[in-house]
Structure formats: C-alpha cells, structure tokens
Short mmCIF file of C-alpha atoms (C1' of nucleotides) in Angstrom, two decimals:
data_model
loop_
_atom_site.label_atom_id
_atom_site.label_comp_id
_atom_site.label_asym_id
_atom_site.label_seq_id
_atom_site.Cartn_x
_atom_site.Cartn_y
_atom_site.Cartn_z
CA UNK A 1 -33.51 -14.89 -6.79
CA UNK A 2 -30.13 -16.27 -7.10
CA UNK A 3 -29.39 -14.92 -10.06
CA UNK A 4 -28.15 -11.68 -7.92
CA UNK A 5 -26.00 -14.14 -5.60
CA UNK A 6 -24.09 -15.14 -9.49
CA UNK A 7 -23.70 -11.33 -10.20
CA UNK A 8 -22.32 -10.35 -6.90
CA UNK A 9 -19.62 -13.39 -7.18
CA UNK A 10 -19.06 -12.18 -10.68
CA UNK A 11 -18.13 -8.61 -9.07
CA UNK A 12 -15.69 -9.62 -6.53
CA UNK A 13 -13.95 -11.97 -8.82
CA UNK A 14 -13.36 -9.13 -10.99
CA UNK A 15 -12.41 -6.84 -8.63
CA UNK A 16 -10.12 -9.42 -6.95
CA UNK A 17 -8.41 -9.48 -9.56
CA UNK A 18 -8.09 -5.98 -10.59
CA UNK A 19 -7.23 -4.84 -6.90
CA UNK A 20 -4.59 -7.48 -6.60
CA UNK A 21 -3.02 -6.57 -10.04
CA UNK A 22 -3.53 -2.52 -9.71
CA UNK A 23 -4.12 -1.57 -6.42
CA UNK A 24 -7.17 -1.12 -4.70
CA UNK A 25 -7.55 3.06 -5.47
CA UNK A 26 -6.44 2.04 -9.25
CA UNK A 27 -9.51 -0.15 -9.36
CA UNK A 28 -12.17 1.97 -11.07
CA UNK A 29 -15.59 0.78 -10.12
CA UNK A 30 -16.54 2.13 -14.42
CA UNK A 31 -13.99 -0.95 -14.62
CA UNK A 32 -15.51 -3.48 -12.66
CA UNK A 33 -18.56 -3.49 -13.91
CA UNK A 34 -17.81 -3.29 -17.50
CA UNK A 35 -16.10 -6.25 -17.06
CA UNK A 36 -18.71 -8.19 -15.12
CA UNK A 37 -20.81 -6.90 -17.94
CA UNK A 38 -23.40 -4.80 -15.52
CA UNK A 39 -24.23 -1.04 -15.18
CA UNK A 40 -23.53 0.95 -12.14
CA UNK A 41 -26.62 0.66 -10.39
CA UNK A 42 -26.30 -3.10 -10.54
CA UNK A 43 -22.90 -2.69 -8.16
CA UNK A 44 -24.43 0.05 -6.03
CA UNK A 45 -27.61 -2.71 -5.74
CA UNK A 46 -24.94 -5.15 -4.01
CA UNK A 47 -22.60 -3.26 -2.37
CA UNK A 48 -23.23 0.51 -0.68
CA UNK A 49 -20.32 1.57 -1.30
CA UNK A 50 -16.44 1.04 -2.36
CA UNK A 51 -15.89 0.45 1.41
CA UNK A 52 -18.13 -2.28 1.70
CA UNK A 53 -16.48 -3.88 -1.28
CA UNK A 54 -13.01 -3.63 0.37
CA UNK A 55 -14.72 -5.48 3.04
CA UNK A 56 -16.43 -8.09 1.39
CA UNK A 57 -12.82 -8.52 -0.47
CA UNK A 58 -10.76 -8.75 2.79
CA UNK A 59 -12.67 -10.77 4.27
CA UNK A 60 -12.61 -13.33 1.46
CA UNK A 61 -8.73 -12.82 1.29
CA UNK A 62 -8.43 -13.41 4.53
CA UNK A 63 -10.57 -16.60 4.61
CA UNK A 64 -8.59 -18.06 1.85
CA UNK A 65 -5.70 -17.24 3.57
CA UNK A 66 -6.34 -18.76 6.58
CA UNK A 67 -7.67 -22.11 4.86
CA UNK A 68 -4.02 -22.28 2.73
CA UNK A 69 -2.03 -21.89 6.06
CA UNK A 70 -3.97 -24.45 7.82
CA UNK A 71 -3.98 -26.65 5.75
CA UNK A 72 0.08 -26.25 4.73
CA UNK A 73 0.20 -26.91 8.05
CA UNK A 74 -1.95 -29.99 8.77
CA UNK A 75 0.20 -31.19 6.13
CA UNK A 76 3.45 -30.63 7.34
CA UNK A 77 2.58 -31.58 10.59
CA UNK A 78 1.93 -34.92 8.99
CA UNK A 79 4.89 -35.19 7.59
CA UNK A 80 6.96 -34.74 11.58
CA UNK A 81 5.52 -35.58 14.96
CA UNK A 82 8.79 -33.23 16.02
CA UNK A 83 7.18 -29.53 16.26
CA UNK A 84 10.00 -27.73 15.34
CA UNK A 85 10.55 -30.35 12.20
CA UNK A 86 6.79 -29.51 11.43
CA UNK A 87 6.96 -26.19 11.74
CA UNK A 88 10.30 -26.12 8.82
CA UNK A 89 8.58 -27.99 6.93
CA UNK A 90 5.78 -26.11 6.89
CA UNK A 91 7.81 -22.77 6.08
CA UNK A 92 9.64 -24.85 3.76
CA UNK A 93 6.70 -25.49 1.89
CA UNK A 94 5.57 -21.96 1.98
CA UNK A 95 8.62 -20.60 0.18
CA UNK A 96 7.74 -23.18 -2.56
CA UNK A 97 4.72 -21.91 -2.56
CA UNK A 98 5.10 -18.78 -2.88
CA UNK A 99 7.70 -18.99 -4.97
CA UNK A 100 5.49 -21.51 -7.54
CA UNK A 101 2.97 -18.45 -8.42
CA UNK A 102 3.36 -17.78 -11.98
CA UNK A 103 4.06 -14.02 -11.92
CA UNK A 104 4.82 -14.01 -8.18
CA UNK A 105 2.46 -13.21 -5.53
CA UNK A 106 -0.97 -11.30 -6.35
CA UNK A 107 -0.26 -8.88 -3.77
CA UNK A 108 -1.15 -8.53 -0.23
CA UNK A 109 -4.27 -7.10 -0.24
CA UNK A 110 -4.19 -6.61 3.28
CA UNK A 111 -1.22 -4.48 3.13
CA UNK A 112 -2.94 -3.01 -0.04
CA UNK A 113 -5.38 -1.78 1.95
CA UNK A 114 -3.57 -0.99 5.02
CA UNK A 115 -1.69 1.86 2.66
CA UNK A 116 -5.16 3.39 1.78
CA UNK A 117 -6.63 3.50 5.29
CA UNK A 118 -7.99 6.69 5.03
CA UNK A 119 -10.23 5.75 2.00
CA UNK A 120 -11.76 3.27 4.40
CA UNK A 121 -13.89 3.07 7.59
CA UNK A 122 -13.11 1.33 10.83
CA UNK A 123 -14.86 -1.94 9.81
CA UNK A 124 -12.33 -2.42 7.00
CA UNK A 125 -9.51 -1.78 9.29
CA UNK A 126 -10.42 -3.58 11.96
CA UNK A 127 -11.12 -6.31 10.26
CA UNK A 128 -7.48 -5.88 8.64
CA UNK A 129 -5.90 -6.03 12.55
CA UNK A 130 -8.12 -9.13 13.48
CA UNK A 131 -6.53 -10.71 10.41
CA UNK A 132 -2.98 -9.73 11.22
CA UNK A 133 -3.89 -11.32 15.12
CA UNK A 134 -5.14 -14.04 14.39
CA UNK A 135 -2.46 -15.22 11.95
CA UNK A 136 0.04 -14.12 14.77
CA UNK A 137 -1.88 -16.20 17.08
CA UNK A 138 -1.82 -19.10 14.87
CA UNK A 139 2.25 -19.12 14.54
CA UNK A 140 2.87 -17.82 18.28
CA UNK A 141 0.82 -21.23 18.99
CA UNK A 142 3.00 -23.28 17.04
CA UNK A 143 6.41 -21.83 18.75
CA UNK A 144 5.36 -22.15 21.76
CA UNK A 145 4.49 -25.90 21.42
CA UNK A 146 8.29 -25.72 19.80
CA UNK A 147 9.54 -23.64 22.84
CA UNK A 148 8.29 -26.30 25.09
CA UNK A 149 10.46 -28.94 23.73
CA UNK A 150 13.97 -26.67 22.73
CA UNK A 151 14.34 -24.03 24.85
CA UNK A 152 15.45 -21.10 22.67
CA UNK A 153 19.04 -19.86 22.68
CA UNK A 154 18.20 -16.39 22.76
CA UNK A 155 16.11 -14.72 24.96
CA UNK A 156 13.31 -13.40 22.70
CA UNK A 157 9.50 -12.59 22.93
CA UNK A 158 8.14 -15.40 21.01
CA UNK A 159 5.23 -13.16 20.14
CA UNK A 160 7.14 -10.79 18.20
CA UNK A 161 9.20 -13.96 16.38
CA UNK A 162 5.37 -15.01 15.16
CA UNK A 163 4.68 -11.63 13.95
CA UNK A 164 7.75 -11.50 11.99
CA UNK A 165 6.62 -14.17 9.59
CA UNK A 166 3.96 -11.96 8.74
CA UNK A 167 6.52 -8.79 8.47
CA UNK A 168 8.72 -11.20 6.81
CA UNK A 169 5.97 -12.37 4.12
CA UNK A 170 4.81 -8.63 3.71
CA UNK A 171 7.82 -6.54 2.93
CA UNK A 172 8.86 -9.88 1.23
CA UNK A 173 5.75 -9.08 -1.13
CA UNK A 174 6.91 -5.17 -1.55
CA UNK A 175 10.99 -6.86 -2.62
CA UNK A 176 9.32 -8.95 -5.18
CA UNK A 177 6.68 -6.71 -6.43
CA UNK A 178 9.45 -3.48 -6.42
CA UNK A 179 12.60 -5.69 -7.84
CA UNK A 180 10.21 -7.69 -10.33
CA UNK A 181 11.79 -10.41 -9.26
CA UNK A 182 9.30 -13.35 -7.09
CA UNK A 183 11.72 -15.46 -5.93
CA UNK A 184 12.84 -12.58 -3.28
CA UNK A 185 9.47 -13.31 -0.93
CA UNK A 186 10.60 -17.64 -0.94
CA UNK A 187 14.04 -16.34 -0.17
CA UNK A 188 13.14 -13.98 2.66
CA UNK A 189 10.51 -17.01 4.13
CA UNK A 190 13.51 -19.31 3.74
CA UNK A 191 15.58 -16.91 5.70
CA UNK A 192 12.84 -16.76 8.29
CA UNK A 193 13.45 -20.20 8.60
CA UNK A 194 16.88 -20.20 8.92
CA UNK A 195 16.63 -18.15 11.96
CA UNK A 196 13.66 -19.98 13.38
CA UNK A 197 16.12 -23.25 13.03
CA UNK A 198 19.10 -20.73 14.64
CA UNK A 199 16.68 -19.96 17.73
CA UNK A 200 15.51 -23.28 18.47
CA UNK A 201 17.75 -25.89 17.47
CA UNK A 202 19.64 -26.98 20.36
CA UNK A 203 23.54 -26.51 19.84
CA UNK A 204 24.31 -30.33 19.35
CA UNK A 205 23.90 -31.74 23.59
CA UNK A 206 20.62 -30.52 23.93
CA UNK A 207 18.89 -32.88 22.21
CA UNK A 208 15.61 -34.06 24.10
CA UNK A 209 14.63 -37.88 23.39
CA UNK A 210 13.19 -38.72 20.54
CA UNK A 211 14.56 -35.23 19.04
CA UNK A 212 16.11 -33.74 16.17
CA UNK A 213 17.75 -36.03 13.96
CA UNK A 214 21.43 -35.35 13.50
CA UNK A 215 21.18 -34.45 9.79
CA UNK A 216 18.96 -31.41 10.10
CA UNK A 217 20.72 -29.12 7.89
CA UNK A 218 17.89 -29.59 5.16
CA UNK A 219 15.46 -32.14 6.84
CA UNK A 220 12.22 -30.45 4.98
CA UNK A 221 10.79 -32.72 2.04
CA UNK A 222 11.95 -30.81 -1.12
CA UNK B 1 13.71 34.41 -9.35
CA UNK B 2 14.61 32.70 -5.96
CA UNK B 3 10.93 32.88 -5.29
CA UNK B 4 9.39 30.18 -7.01
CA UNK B 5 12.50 27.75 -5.79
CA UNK B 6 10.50 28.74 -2.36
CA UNK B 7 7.58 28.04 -3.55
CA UNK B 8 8.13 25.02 -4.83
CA UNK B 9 10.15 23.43 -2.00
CA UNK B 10 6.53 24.52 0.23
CA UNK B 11 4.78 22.31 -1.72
CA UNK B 12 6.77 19.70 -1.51
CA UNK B 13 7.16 20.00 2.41
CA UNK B 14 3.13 20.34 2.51
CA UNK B 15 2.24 16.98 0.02
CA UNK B 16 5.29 15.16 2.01
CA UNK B 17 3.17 15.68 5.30
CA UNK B 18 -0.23 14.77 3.85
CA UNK B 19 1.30 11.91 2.00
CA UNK B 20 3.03 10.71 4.76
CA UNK B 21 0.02 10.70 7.05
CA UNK B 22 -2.86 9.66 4.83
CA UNK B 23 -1.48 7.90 1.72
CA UNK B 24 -0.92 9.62 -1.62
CA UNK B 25 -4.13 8.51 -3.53
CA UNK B 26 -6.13 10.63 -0.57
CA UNK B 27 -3.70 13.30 -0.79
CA UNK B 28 -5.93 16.04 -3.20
CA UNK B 29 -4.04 18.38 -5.43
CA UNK B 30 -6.38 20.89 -3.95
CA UNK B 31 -5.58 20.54 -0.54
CA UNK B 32 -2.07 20.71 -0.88
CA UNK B 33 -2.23 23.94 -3.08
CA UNK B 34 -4.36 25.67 -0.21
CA UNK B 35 -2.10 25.16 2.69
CA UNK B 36 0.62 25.72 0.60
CA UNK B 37 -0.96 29.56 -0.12
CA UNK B 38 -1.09 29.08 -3.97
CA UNK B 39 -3.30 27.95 -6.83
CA UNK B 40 -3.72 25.11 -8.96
CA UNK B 41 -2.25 26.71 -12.48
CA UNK B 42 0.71 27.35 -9.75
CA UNK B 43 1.14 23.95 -8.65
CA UNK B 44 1.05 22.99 -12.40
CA UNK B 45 4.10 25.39 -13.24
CA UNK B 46 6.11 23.24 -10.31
CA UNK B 47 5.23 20.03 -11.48
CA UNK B 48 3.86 18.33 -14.69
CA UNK B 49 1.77 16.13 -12.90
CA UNK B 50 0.88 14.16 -10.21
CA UNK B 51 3.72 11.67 -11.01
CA UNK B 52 6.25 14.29 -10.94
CA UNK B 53 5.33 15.32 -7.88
CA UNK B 54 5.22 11.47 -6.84
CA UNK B 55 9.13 11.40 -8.21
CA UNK B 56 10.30 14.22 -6.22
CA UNK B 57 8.71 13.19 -3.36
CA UNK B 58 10.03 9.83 -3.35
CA UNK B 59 13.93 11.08 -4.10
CA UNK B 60 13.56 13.57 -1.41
CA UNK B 61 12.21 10.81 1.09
CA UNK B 62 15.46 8.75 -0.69
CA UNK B 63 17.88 10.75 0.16
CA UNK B 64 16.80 11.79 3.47
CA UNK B 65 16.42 7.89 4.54
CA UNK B 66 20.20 7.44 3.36
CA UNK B 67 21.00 10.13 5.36
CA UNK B 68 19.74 9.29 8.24
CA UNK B 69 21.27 5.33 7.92
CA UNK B 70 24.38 6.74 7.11
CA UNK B 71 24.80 9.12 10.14
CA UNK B 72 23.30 5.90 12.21
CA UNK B 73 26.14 3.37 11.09
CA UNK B 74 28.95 5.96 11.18
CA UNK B 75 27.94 6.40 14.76
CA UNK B 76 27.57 3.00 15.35
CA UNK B 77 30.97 2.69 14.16
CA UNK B 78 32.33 5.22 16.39
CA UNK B 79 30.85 3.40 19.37
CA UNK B 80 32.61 -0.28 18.13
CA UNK B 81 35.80 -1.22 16.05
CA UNK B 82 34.25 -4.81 15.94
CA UNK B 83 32.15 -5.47 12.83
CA UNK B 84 29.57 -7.49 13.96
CA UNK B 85 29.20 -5.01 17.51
CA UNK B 86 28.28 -1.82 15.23
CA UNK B 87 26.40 -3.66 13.24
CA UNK B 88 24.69 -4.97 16.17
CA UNK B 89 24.52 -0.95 17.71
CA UNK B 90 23.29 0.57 14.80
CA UNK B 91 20.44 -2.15 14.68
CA UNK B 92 19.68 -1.43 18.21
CA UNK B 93 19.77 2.40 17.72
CA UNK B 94 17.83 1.61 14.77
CA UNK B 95 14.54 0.33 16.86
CA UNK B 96 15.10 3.06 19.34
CA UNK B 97 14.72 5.65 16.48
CA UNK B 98 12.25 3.65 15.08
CA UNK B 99 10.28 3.86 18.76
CA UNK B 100 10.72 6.98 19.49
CA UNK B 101 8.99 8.72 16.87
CA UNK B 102 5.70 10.15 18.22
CA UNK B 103 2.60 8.50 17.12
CA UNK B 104 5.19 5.86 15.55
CA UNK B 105 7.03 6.03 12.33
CA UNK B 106 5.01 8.12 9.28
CA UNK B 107 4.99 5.16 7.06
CA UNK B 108 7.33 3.96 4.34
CA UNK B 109 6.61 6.33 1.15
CA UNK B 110 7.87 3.68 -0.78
CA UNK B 111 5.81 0.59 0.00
CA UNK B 112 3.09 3.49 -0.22
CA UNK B 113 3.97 3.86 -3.59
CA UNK B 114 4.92 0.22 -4.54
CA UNK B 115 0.95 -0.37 -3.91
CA UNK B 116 0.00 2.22 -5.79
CA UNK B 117 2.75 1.63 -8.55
CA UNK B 118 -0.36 1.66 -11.42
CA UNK B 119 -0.63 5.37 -10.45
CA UNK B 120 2.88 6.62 -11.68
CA UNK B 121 5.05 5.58 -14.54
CA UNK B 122 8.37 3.60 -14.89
CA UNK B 123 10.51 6.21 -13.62
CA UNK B 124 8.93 6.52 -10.39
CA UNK B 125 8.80 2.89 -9.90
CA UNK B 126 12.48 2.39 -10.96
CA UNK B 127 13.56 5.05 -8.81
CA UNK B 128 12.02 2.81 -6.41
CA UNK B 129 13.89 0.05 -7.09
CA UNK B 130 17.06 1.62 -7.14
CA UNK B 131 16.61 2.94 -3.89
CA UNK B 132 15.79 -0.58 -2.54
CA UNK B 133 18.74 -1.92 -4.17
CA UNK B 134 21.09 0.68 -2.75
CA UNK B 135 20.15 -0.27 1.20
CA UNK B 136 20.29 -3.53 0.67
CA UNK B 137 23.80 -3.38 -1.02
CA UNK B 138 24.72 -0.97 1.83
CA UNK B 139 23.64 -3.68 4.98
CA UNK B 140 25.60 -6.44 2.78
CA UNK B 141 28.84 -4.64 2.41
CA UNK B 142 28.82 -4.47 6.45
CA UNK B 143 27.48 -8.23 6.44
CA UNK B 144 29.96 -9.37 4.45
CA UNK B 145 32.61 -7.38 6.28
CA UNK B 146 31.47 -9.28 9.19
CA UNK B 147 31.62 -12.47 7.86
CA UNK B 148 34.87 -12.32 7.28
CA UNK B 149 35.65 -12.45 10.77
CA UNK B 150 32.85 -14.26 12.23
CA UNK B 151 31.98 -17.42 9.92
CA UNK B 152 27.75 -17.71 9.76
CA UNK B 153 26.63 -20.31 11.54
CA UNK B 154 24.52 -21.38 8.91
CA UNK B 155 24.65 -21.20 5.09
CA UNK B 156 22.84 -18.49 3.90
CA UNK B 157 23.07 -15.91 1.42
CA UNK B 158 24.22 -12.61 2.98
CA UNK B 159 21.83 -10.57 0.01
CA UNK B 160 19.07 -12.85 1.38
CA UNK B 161 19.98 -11.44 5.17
CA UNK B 162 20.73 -8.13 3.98
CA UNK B 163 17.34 -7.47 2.00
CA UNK B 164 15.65 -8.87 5.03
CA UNK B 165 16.15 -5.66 6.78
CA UNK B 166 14.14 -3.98 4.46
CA UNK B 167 11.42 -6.52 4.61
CA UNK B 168 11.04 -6.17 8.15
CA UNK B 169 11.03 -2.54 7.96
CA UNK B 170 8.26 -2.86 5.77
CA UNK B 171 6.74 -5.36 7.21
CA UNK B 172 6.87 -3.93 10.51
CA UNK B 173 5.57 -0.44 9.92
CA UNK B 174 2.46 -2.64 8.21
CA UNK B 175 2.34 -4.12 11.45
CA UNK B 176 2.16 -0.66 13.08
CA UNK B 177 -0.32 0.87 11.04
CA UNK B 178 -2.64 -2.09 11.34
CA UNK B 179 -2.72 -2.68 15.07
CA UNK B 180 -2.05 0.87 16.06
CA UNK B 181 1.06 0.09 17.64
CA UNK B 182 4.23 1.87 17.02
CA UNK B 183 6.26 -0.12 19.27
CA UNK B 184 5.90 -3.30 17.02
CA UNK B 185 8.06 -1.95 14.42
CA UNK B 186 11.15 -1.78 17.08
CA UNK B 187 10.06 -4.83 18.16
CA UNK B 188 10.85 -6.43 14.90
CA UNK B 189 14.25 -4.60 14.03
CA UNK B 190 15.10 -6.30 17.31
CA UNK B 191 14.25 -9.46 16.18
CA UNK B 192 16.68 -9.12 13.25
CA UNK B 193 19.00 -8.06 15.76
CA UNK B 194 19.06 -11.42 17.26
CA UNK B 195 18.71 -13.12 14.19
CA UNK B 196 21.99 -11.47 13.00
CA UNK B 197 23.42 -11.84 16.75
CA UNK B 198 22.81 -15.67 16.09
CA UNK B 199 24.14 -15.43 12.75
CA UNK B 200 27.62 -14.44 13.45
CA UNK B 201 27.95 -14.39 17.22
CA UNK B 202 30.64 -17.39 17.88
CA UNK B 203 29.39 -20.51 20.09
CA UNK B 204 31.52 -19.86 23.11
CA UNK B 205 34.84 -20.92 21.64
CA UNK B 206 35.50 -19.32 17.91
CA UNK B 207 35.62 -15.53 19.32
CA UNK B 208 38.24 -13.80 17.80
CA UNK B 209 40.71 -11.58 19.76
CA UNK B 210 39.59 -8.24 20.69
CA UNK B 211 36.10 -9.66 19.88
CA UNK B 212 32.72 -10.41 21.06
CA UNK B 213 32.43 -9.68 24.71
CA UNK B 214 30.55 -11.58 27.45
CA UNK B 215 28.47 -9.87 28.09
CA UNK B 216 26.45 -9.30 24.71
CA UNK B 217 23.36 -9.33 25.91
CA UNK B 218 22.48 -5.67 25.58
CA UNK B 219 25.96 -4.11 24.40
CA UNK B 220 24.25 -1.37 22.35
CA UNK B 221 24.02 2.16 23.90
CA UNK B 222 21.10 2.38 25.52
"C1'" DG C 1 -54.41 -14.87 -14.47
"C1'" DA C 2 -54.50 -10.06 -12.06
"C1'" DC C 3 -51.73 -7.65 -8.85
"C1'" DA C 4 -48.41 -6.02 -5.71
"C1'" DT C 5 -43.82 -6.86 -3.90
"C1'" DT C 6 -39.16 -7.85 -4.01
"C1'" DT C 7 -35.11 -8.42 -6.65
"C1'" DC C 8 -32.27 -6.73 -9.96
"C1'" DC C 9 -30.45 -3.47 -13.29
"C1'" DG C 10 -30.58 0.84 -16.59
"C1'" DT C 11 -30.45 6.16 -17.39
"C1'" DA C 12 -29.48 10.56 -15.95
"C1'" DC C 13 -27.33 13.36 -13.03
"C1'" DC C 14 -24.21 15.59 -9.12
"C1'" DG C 15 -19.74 16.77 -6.93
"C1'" DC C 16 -14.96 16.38 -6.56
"C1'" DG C 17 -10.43 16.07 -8.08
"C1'" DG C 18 -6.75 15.69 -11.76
"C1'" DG C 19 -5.45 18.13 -15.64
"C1'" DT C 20 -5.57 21.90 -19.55
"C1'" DA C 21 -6.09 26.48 -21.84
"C1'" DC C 22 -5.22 30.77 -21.57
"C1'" DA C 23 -5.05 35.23 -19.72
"C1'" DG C 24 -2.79 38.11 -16.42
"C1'" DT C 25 0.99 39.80 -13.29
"C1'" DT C 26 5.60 40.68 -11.68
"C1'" DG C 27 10.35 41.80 -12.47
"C1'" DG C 28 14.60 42.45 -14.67
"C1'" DA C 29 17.41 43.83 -19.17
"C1'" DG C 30 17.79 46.84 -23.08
"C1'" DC D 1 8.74 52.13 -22.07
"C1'" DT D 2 9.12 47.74 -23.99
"C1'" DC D 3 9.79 43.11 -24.30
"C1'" DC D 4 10.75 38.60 -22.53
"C1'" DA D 5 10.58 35.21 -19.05
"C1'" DA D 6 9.22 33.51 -14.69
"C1'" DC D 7 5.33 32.91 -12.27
"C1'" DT D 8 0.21 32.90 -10.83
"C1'" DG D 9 -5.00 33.23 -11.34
"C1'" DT D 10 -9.64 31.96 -13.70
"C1'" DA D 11 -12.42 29.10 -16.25
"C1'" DC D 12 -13.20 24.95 -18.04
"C1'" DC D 13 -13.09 19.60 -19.40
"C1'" DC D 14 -13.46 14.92 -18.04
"C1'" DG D 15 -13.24 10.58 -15.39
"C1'" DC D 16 -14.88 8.54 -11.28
"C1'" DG D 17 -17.43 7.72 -6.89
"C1'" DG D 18 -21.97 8.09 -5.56
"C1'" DT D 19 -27.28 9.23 -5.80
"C1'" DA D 20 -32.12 9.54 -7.59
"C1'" DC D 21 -35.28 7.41 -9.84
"C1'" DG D 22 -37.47 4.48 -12.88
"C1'" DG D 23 -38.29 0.12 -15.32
"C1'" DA D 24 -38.12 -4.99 -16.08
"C1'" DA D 25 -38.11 -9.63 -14.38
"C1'" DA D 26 -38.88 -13.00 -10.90
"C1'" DT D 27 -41.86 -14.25 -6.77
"C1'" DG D 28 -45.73 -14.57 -3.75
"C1'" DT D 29 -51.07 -14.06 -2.97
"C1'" DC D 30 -55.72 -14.34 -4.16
#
DNA sequence: GACATTTCCGTACCGCGGGTACAGTTGGAG
DNA sequence: CTCCAACTGTACCCGCGGTACGGAAATGTC
C-alpha cells in the first residue's frame, strides 16, 4: 500500500535533483527512473504525464520555499522589534544563505519552468504566478509595516520594490549560474538591501522614537 | 552562390521568432525548416547542429541587444551633459522601450538558454558569459563616471550595481512571463532608476555646479 | 484458503524530433 | 561536355515521451 507512496518520493527526489542540475527539458524521464531503479510504467503509474510531474515538483519547491523565507524571517524578526532592522536582517541573512550553498544555488525551478512554458499546461503555470504573488505579497507586507514607521524618500510603488526581491533573486540566479561564480546572487540580495536601507532610512532628523540606532551602517548580525 | 547566404539568414530569422516566443527546447527542427521553404538535409548544410544554430542565434540576439543599448545611451547622452541625468534618461527610456513592445518584451534568449545550458556545449554557454560580462562592464564605466562627480551615498560596489541591471532585466521579464504582465518589467527598470537616483543624487546640499536640477522628479523625456 | 480487486510494475510498441547517409540538382570554370 | 563545388531532397536510425496491455504482489471478502 505504501510501498507506492516510497516509490513516488523516490521519483521526485530524483528528478529534483536532475531538473535543478540540468534543466527541466534535459531531464529524461529513461533517466529518472533508471535511477530510482523502476521501469517506465512504474512512473506513468504515478504521474500521467511529464506535466503533472512539473507540478508535483513546483509545488514542492514552492512549499519549501515558502517554509525557508518564513522562517528566515521569524528569525530575524526576533532578532529587531524595529521593522526595517528586521527586515535587513532578514535579507542579510539571505545573502548568507544563499551564498553558503556549496556549488551555489540549485536553480530556480520556477524560472526553470517559466522558460519552458509551452511544454506545460495552465495548471503548471498558474501555479508558477500564485507562487511569484504570494511571495510578493509576503515582502509588500513587510514594507508596508516598514513604510508605516519611515516614510520613504522616494516616491515609489512599494509593490513593485517587493517584487524586485524576487527579480533581484532570479536574474541573481541566471549571474551566478552564467558567470560560474555564486557569490554574484548574495551580492545582488545585498545590493537589494542597500537600496531598501537607501529608501527607508530616514536622512539622520527623521528618526521616530525608539528608532534606528545611530550606527546602522552594518546593524545585521554577521 | 549568394543564394544559400539567403537561405541561411531565413532560417535564422524563422528559429529567432519561434525561439523567442516558445522557448528553444519546443522549437522543432521541422517546423522551422517548413516555414522557412526548405528541407531538413538543407538545414543540416547551414548548421552542424542544433547547438550551432543555438550559437548563431544567441550572437545575433548579442549584437542586436548592444545595438540597441548603445543607440539608447548615446541618445541619452545627447539629451544630458550630466552623468548621472543620462544615465538616469537612458534608464527611463529604457522601461519605456521595455513597455512598449506589444504583447511585452519576447523574452531574454539568454536566460532561455542559461536554463537550458545542458543542451549546448561550452561555446554557447561562454558566449553567454561574455556577453553578460560586456553589459555589465558597459553600465559600470558610466557608473563609475558618475561617481566621480556624485560620491554614493552608501558603500557599495559599482560591479555589484552595475550587474544589477541585468538581474532585473532578467528578473523582470520572469516576472512578465509569469503573471502575464508586460508592464512589470518597466516597472522594475524604474525601480533601479530610483535606486541609482538614490545612489548618487546629492542630499540637498553636495550638488555640483551645472548639476542635478530641482526638479528631478521625472527629468527623463517622456 | 479460494477469489476478486486494487496497487504496483514490466514488456512491447508507437510517433515525433534530432541527426546521418547518401543520392541528386544547379551553376559556373575549363 | 565535363568536372567540381555549392546546395537540396529522400530515406533511414535512434532516443525519448507516451500508450496498451499484461502480470505479480498486497489487500479485502467469504
């Protein structure tokens, strides 16, 4: 009964892995399932198709996703009552992150995907935008508790600075994986920051109550 | 003799358009050879393989992006004297290119690649890099020039800024694709633009003379 | 324990697309 | 007319996504 539930696991871990490392149209299924040690019928038996793997892969992706940012930033907001401190922090510690992966990031496997659209069907894309959204959401949520405190010094849409960190972390992802060199996507986050401090910030009167510390050049823990 | 020059350059044209619009793994051999008029064994004499045809593609698309960013900073520069003003102008008529494309911009052929990168061999994917490299050495020249005369506000590195244009690029024209919305891509470049605004634009006092004027809201030709 | 049912996986095959082999055609130079 | 070179067409191979179908092993029912 749930030996089928083991061999279905087995099969996305593989092709995780493969897809992250090769690209999702690179990703033979022959390939899979030699390595998960089963025949073809045994893939077709859990999934109908190659879409419905790219689905059952996103959606995993996406989940794990979701759980690392909340929980980088439960953590950093534990570190700073201050929003804005919280919210460096938090990108601070994403750069590390990011920049800690042996090898550099797998891969975006939601951009992965997004560049092979037309192998896919709208489930797998939509699911793809909802993604995007909600991590937009997530941010915009946090800048706007920010905004509330420092108003920012430019006048910009503070849904389109949230979806930059996801622009940001993407074509980060293409710098390191084109260049060879990981340490481009921490930079680029780090650079994020640096304008998120920039916007935010208040230019040394502004300080509300309770505010910024005057040292906040590099307040994030290292 | 002049024929098969023809000939070639049609296919070319034809797999840039179906490349462009559905990815290059879901671009068939087959298709392009039948709305280019010829058959396989002819595509074959053009091009060794499908890498080949990856390579040309991607120098074409190359050159033709230079291009373009050329013609868009020498205007710029036309329009401004002040470093930091064309910089700013070009950025803005950046976006508005970047907007105005119907049915929002094709899609970057090289992140297309760069996810497919298992598909071609090291020249294509160096090629890649180079190309990369050569933007982002172009933006820092004119970053640096700037910061000469406007001092950043905070310390960063000027490659970091520089390759961050081609993140968001990237990054935004992901965006696009997976919400559907063109606009999203200006959007970002705009972003940058007040990033790099924030960057270099003096607070209040430091402007130097001939410089920044007051009203720099929206300074860019419109 | 016999029996059917569901779960799970193997074998054989199809169609499509990348790629090859090779034959044929066109056109210019001698 | 002949020969060479540039160019194109036909027939085929093979890997891969996907299907048809069948068999074994676990599970429920009496």
């Amino acid at each position: 009964m749930r030996k089928g539930e083991a061999t279905r696991e087995r099969i996305l871990e593989v092709a995780e892995a493969s897809v992250l490392a090769k690209g999702f149209g690179a990703t033979s299924i022959e390939e899979v399932i030699t390595e998960a040690g089963i025949t073809k019928s045994g893939f077709f038996y859990h999934f109908r198709d190659k879409n419905e793997l790219a689905h059952e892969l996103l959606r995993r992706y996406i989940a794990e996703d979701h759980r690392i940012l909340d929980e980088l930033f439960g953590r950093a907001a534990n570190l700073s009552d201050e929003p804005l401190q919280a919210f460096l922090i938090a990108l601070k510690m994403l750069a590390d992150l990011m920049g800690d992966l042996p090898g550099g990031h797998p891969g975006c496997m939601i951009a992965s995907i997004c560049y092979q659209e037309r192998l896919f069907d709208r489930r797998v894309v939509t699911l793809n935008r909802e993604a995007i959204e909600s991590v937009n959401a997530r941010v915009l949520a946090h800048l706007e508790t920010i905004a509330a405190v420092h108003p920012p010094r430019e006048p910009v849409d503070l849904a389109v600075v949230a979806e930059m960190l996801s622009c940001i972390i993407d074509g980060g992802i293409i710098m390191a994986k084109v260049t060879g060199d990981p340490a481009r996507l921490a930079y680029q986050i780090l650079a994020y920051r640096a304008f998120v401090k920039m916007l935010f910030a208040a230019p040394a009167r502004d300080i509300p109550p309770g505010g910024v510390p005057s040292r906040q050049s590099s307040p994030a823990a290292g």
